[in-house]
XYZ file of N, CA and C in Angstrom:
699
model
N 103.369 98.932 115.847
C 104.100 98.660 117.077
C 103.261 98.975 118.311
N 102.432 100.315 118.223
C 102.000 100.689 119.488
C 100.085 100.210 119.484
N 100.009 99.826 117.969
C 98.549 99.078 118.027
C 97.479 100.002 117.239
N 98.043 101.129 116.754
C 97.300 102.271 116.061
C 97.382 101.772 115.135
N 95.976 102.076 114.383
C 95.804 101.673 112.564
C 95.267 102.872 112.256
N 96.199 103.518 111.411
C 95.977 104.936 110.605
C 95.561 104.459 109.225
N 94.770 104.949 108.579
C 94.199 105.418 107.141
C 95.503 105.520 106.220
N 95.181 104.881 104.962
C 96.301 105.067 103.786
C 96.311 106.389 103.371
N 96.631 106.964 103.547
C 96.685 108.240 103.240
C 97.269 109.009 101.382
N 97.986 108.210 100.915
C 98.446 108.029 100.011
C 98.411 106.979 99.245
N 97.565 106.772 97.758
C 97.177 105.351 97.113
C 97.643 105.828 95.466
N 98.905 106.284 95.730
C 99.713 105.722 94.113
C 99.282 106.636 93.644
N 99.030 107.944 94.270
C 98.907 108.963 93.043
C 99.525 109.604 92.257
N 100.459 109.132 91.438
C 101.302 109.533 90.455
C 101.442 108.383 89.369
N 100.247 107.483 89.417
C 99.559 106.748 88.874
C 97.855 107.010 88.605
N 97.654 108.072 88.790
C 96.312 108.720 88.418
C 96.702 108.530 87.328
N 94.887 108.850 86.166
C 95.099 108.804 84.851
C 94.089 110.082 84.614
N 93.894 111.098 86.081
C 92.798 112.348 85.390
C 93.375 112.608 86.938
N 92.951 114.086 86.856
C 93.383 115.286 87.965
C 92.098 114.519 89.289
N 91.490 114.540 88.703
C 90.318 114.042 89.917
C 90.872 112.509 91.021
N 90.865 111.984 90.351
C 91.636 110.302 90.446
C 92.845 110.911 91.513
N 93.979 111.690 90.449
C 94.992 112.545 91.468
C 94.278 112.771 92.864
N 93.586 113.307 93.259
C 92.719 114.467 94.341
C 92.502 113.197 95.281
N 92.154 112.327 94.835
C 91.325 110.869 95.308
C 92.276 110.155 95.826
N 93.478 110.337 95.093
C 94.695 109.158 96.150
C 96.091 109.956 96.701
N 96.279 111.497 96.214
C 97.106 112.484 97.481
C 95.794 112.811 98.653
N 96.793 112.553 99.803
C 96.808 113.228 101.121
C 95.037 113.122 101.126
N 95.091 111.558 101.188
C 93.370 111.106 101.745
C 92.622 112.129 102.414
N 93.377 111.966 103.462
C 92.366 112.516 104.773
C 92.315 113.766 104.311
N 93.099 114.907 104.215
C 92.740 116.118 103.911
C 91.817 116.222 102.589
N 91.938 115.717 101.934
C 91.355 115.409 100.361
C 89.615 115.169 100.880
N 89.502 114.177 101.697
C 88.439 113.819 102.176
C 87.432 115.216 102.703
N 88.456 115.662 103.663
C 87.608 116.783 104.246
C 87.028 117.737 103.664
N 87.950 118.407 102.598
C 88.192 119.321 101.716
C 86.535 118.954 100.697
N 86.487 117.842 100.379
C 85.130 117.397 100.071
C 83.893 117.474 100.645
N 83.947 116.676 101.551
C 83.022 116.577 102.602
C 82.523 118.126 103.328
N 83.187 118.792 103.355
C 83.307 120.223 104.587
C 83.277 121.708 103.532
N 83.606 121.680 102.200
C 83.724 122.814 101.256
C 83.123 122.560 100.691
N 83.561 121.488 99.237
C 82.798 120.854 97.938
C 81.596 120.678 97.951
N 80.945 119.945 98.665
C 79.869 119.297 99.175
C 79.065 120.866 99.524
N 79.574 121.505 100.482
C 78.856 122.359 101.124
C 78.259 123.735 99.817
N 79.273 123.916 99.162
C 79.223 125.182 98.285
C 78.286 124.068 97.223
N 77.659 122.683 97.088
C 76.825 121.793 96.412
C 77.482 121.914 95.038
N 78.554 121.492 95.145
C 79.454 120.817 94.280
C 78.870 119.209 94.002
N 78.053 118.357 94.431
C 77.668 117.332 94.485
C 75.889 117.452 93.880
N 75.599 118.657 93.608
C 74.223 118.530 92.990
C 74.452 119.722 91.932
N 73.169 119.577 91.341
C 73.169 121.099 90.405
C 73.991 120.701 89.039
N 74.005 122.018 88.585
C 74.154 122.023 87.163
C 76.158 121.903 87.153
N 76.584 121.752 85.696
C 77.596 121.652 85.756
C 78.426 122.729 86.244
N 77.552 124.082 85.960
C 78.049 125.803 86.309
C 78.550 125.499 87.551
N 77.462 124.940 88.194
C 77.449 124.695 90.144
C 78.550 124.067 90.358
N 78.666 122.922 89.718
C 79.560 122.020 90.293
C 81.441 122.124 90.039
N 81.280 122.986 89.201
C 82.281 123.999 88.648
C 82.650 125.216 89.079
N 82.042 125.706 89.861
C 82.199 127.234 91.163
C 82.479 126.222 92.023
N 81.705 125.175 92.837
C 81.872 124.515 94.131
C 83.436 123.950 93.670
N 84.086 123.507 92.789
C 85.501 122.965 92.651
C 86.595 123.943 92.916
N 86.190 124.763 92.179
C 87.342 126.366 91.901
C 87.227 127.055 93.720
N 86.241 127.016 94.199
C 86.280 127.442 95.772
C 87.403 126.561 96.580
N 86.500 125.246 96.728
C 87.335 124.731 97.298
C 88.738 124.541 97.247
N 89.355 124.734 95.639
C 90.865 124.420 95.200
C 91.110 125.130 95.723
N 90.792 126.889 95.711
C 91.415 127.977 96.389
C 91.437 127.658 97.510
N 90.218 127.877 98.166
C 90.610 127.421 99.942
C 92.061 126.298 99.587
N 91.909 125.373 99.628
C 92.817 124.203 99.882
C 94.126 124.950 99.162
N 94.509 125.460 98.330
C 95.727 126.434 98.221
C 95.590 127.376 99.498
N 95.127 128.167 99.507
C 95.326 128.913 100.633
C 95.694 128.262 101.997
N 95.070 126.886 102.142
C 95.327 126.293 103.581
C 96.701 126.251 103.710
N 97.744 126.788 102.717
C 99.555 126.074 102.743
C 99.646 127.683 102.692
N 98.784 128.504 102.763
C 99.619 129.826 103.534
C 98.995 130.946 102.321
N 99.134 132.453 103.414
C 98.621 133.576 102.702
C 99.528 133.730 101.496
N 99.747 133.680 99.660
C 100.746 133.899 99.417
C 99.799 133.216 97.424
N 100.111 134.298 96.702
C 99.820 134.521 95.311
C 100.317 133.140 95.005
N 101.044 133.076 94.845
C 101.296 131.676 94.544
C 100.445 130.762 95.239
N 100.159 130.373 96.413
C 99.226 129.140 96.091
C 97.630 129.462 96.184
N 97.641 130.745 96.020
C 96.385 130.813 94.966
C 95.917 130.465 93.759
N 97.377 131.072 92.638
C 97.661 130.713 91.819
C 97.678 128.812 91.604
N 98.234 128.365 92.153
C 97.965 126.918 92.334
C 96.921 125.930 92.915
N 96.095 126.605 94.076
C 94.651 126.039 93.743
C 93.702 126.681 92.571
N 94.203 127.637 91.519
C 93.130 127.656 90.736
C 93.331 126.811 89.144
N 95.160 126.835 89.595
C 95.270 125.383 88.688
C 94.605 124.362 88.418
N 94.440 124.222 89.941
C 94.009 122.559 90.296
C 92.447 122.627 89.959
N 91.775 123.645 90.307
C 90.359 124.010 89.941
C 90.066 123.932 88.495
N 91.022 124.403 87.786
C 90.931 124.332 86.396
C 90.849 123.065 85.575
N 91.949 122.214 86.231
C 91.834 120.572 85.789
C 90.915 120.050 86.099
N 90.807 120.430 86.861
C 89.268 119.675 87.798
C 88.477 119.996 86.898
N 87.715 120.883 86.533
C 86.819 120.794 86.005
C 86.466 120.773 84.421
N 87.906 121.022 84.012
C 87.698 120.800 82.809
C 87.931 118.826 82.446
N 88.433 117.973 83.313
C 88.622 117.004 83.282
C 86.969 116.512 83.691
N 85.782 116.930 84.471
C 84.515 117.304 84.597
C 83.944 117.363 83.370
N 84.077 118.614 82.509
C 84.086 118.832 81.035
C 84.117 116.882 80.414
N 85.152 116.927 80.692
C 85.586 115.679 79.755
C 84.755 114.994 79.965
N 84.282 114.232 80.980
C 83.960 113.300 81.722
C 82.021 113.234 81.362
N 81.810 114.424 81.346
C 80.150 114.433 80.403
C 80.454 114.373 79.298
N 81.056 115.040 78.242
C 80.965 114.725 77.107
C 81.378 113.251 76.555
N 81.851 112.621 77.078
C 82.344 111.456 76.271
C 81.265 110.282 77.157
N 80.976 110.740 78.098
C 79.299 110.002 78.509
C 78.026 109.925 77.730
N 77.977 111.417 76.824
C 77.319 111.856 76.201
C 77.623 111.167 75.094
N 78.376 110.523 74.448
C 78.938 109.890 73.204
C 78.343 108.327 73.655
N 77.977 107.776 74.685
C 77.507 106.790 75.311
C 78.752 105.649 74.471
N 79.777 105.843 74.327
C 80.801 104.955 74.287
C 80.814 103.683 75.139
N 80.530 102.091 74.562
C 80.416 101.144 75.317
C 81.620 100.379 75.852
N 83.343 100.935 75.000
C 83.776 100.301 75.406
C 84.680 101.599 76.094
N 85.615 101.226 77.063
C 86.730 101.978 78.008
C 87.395 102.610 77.375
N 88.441 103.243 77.489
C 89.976 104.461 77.171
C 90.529 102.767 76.749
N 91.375 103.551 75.634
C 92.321 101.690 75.202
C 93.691 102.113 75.989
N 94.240 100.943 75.696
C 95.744 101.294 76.335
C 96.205 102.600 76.158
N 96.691 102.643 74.739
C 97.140 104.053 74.356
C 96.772 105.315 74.876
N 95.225 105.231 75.231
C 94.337 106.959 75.587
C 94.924 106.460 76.868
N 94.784 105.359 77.982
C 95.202 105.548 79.022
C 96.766 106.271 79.705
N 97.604 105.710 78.682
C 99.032 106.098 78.762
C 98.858 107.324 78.259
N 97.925 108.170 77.541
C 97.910 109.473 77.715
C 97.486 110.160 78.528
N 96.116 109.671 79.060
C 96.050 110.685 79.831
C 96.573 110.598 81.294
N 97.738 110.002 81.499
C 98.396 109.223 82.592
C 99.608 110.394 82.477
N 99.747 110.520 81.100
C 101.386 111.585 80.998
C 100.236 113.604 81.248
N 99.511 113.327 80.452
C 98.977 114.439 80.868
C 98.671 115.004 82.030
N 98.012 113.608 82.890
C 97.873 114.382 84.434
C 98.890 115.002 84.970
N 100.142 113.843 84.560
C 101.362 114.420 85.511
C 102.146 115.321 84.950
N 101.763 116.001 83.952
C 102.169 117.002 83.371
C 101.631 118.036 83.834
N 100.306 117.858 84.125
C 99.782 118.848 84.616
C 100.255 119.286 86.288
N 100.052 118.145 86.302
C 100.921 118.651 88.012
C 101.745 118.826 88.610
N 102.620 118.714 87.429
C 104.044 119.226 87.845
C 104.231 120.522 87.442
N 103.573 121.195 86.600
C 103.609 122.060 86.001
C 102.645 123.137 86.867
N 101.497 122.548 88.003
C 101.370 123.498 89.412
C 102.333 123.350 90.111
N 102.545 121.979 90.661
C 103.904 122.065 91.776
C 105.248 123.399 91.472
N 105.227 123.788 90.161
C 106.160 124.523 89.887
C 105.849 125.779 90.769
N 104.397 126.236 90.800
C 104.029 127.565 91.137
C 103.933 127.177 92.624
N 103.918 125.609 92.907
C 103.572 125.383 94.697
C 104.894 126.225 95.215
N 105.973 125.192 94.641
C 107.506 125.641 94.863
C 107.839 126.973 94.774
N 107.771 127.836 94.184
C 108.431 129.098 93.897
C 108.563 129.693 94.684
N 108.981 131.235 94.843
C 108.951 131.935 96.403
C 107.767 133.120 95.410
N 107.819 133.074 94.274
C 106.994 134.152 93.827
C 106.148 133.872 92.390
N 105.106 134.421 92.011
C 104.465 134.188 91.069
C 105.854 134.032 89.574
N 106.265 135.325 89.911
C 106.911 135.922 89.072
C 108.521 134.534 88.679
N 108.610 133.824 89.802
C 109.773 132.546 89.703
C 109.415 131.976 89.160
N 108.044 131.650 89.263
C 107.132 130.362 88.645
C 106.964 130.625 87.522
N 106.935 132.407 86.806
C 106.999 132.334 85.190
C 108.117 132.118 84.494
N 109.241 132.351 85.173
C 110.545 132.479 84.385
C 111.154 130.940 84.503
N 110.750 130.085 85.353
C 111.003 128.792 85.406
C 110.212 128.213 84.210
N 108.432 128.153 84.494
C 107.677 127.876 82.770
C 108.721 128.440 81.689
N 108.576 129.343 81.583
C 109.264 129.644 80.545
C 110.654 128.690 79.861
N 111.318 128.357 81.455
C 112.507 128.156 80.851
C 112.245 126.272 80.390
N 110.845 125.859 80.977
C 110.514 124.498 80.582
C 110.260 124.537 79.017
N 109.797 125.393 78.659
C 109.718 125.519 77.289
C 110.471 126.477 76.203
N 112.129 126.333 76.609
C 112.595 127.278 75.687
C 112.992 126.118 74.785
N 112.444 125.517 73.898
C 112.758 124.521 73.071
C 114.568 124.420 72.223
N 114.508 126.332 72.644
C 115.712 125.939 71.664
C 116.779 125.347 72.642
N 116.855 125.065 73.330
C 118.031 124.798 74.407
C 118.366 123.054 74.346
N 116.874 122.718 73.245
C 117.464 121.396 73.232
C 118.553 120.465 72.746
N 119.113 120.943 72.027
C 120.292 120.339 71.966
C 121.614 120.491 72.522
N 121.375 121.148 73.827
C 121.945 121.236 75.180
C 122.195 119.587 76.119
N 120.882 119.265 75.364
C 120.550 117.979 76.507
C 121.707 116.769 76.014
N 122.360 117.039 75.361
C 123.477 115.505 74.820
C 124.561 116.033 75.424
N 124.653 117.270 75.898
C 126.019 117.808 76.872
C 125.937 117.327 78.441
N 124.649 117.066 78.723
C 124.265 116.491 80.666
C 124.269 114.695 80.663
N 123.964 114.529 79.374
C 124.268 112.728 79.146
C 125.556 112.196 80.233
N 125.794 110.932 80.273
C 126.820 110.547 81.047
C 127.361 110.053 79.875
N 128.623 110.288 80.442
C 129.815 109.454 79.457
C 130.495 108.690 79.895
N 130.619 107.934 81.111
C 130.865 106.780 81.504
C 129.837 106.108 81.810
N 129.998 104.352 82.482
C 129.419 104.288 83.400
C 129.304 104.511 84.731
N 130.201 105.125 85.227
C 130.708 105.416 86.422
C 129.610 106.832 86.826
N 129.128 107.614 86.019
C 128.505 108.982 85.899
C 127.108 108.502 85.989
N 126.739 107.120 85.936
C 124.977 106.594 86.100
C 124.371 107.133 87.628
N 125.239 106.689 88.434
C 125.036 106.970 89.564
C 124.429 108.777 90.169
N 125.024 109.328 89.520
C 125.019 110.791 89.845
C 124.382 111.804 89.176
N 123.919 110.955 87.619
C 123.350 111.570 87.021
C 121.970 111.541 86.909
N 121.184 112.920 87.371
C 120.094 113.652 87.779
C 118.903 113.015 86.896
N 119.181 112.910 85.577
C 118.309 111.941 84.694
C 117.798 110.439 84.753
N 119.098 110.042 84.987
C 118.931 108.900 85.530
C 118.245 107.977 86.409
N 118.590 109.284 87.809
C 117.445 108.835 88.898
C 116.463 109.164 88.491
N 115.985 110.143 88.337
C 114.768 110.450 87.658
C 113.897 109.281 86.752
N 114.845 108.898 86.241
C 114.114 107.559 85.141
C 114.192 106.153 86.101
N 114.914 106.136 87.368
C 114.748 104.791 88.352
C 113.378 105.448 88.810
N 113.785 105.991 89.428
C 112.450 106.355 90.021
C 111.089 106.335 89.937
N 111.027 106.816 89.120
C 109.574 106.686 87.909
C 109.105 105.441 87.534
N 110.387 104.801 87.699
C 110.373 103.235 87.059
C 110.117 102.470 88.235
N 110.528 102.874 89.922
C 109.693 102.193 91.183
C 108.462 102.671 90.993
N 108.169 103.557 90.806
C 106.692 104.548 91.331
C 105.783 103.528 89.897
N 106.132 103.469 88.801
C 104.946 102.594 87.875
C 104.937 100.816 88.143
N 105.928 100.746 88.719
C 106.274 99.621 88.836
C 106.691 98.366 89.900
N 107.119 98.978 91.070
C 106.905 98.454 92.648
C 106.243 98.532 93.067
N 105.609 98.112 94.439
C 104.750 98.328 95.434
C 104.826 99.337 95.893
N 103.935 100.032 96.298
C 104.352 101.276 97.716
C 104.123 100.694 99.288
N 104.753 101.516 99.977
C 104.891 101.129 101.189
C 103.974 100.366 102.021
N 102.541 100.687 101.949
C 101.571 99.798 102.670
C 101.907 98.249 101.918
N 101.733 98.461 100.193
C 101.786 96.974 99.896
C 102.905 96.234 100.249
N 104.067 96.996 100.662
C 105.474 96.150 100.999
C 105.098 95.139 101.678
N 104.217 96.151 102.996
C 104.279 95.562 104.043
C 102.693 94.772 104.600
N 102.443 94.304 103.467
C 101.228 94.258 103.685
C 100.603 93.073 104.186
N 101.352 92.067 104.186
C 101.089 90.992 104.950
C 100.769 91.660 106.712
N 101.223 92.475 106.933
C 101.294 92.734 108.544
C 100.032 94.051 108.637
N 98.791 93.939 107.252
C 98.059 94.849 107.997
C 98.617 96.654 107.746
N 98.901 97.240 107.338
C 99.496 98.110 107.847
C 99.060 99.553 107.812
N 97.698 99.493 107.074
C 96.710 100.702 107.435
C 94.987 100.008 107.657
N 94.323 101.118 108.308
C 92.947 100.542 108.469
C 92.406 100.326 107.635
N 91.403 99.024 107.021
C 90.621 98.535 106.207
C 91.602 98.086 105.517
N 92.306 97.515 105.416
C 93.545 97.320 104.706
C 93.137 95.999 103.803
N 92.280 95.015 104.221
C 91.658 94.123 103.600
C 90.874 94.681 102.789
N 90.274 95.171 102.553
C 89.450 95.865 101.479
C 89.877 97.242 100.052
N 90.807 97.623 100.737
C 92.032 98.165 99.754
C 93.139 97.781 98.785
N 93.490 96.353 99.629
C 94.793 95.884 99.027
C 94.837 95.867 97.789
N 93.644 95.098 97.098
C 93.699 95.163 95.743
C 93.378 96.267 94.619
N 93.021 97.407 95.396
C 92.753 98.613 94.777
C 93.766 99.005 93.767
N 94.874 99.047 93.700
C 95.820 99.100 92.722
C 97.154 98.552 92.893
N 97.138 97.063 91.807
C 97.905 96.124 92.211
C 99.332 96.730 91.551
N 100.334 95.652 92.206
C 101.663 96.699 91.660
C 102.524 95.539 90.619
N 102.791 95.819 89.012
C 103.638 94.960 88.976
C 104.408 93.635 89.082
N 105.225 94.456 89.534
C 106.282 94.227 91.156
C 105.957 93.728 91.879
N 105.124 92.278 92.284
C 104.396 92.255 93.939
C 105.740 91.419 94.288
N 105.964 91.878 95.826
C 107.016 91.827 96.450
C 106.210 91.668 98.047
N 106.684 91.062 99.339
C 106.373 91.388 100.545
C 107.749 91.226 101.146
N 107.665 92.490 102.312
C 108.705 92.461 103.180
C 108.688 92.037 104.460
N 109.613 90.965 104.429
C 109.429 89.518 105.610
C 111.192 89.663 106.828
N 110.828 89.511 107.638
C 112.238 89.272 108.463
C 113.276 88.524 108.190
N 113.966 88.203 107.500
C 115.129 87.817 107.156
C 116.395 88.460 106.511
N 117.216 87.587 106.675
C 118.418 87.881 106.768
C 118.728 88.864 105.190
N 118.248 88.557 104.111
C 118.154 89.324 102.763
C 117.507 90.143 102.823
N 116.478 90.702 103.600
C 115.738 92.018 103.412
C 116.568 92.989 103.772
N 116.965 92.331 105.579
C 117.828 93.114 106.380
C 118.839 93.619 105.488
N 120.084 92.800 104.426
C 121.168 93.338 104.047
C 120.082 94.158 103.035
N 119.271 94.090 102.256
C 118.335 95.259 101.402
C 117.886 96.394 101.648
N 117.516 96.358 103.106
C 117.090 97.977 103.913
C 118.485 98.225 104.049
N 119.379 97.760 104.553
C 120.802 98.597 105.158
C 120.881 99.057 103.654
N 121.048 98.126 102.718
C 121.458 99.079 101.242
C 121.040 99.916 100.715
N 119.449 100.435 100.857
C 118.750 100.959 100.774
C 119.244 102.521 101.602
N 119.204 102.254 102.959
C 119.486 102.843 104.175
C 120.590 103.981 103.611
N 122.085 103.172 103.108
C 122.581 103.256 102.868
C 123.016 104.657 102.239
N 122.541 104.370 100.925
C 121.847 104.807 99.775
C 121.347 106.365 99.860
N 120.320 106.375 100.647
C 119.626 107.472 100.919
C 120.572 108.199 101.602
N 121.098 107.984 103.002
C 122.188 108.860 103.384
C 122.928 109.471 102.564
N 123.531 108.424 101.462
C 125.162 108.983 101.004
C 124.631 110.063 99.929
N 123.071 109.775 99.367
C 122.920 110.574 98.479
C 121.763 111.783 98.929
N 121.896 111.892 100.014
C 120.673 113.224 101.003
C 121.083 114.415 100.373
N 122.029 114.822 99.983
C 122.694 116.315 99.821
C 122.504 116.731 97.992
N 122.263 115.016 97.165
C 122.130 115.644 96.001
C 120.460 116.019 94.933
């Protein structure tokens, strides 16, 4: 509107298929710096793997620490340090195997559930108010026996789709692998810098563009809608 072209800042990262990839498409610009200004500097970009493996674990910490003095996101940039480099790990050895052909479908859809396993499983310690929340929550992700708890939260109508916490959870997941994200909505109109040279960086699915007419309009109000009535759950 006002003629500014900002940077994508966000490129589908919950469609990474390795923690690094992750790092590469959350929160660009900071991601960028964090490289450029730490990584780089502590020569994370030369040297032996030891090197390049201290220069990761620094920077994760700093970059936890940048969200505040507090054990917990210490604890959570050394998460992230940890994937990092053991996904590093990975990444020579199977070079070292001089493998000519790619990850097949299958390894991809794994290591696609793994990343985001992994990172939800820091976000837990991002979230907490204390180290000590963040164990008793793990914990309670893995009290296996509780599973046959889970056929008691099922819905038993259809009327209960709507409200039920699983559910969205499984729409959701199902836009995020499968729609566009917001730049591509709108992407006929340009809508971050270099935007020609990105677009096809990771195609969606779903390709969809959002155009002025009278059906989008009643689609955002529903949308609109939507989000209001359900802000509180």
């Amino acid at each position: 509107m006002l003629g500014f072209e900002l940077v994508e800042n966000f490129k589908n990262p919950y469609l990474a298929t390795n923690p690094s990839q992750f790092w590469r498409r959350w929160h660009v610009s900071f991601s960028t710096w964090i490289r450029d200004y730490l990584y780089f500097t502590f020569g994370g970009s030369r040297g032996t793997f030891a090197r390049t493996t201290m220069a990761t674990f620094i920077a994760m910490l700093l970059r936890g620490l940048w969200h505040g003095a507090a054990w917990t996101y210490v604890l959570f940039g050394t998460l992230h340090g940890f994937y990092l480099a053991t996904n590093e790990f990975w990444r020579l050895f199977m070079r070292r195997r001089k493998s000519k052909t790619g990850p097949s479908v299958q390894a991809r859809v794994g290591y696609h559930v793994l990343t985001l396993f992994c990172v939800l499983i820091a976000n837990v310690v991002f979230r907490a108010e204390t180290v000590s929340d963040a164990m008793r929550i793990w914990l309670g992700l893995f009290r296996f026996s509780d599973l046959p708890a889970i056929a008691t939260i099922l819905p038993t109508a259809w009327s209960d789709l709507i409200v039920q916490p699983m559910v969205l959870i499984l729409l959701s997941a199902g836009l995020i692998a499968l729609a566009p994200n917001t730049q591509q909505l709108f992407g006929r109109y340009h809508p971050v810098y270099g935007w020609a040279k990105m677009k096809n960086n990771v195609r969606p699915v779903i390709s969809v563009t959002w155009r002025p007419t009278l059906a989008w309009a009643v689609w955002t109000g529903v949308v609109l809608f939507l989000g209001v009535a359900f802000v509180s759950r």
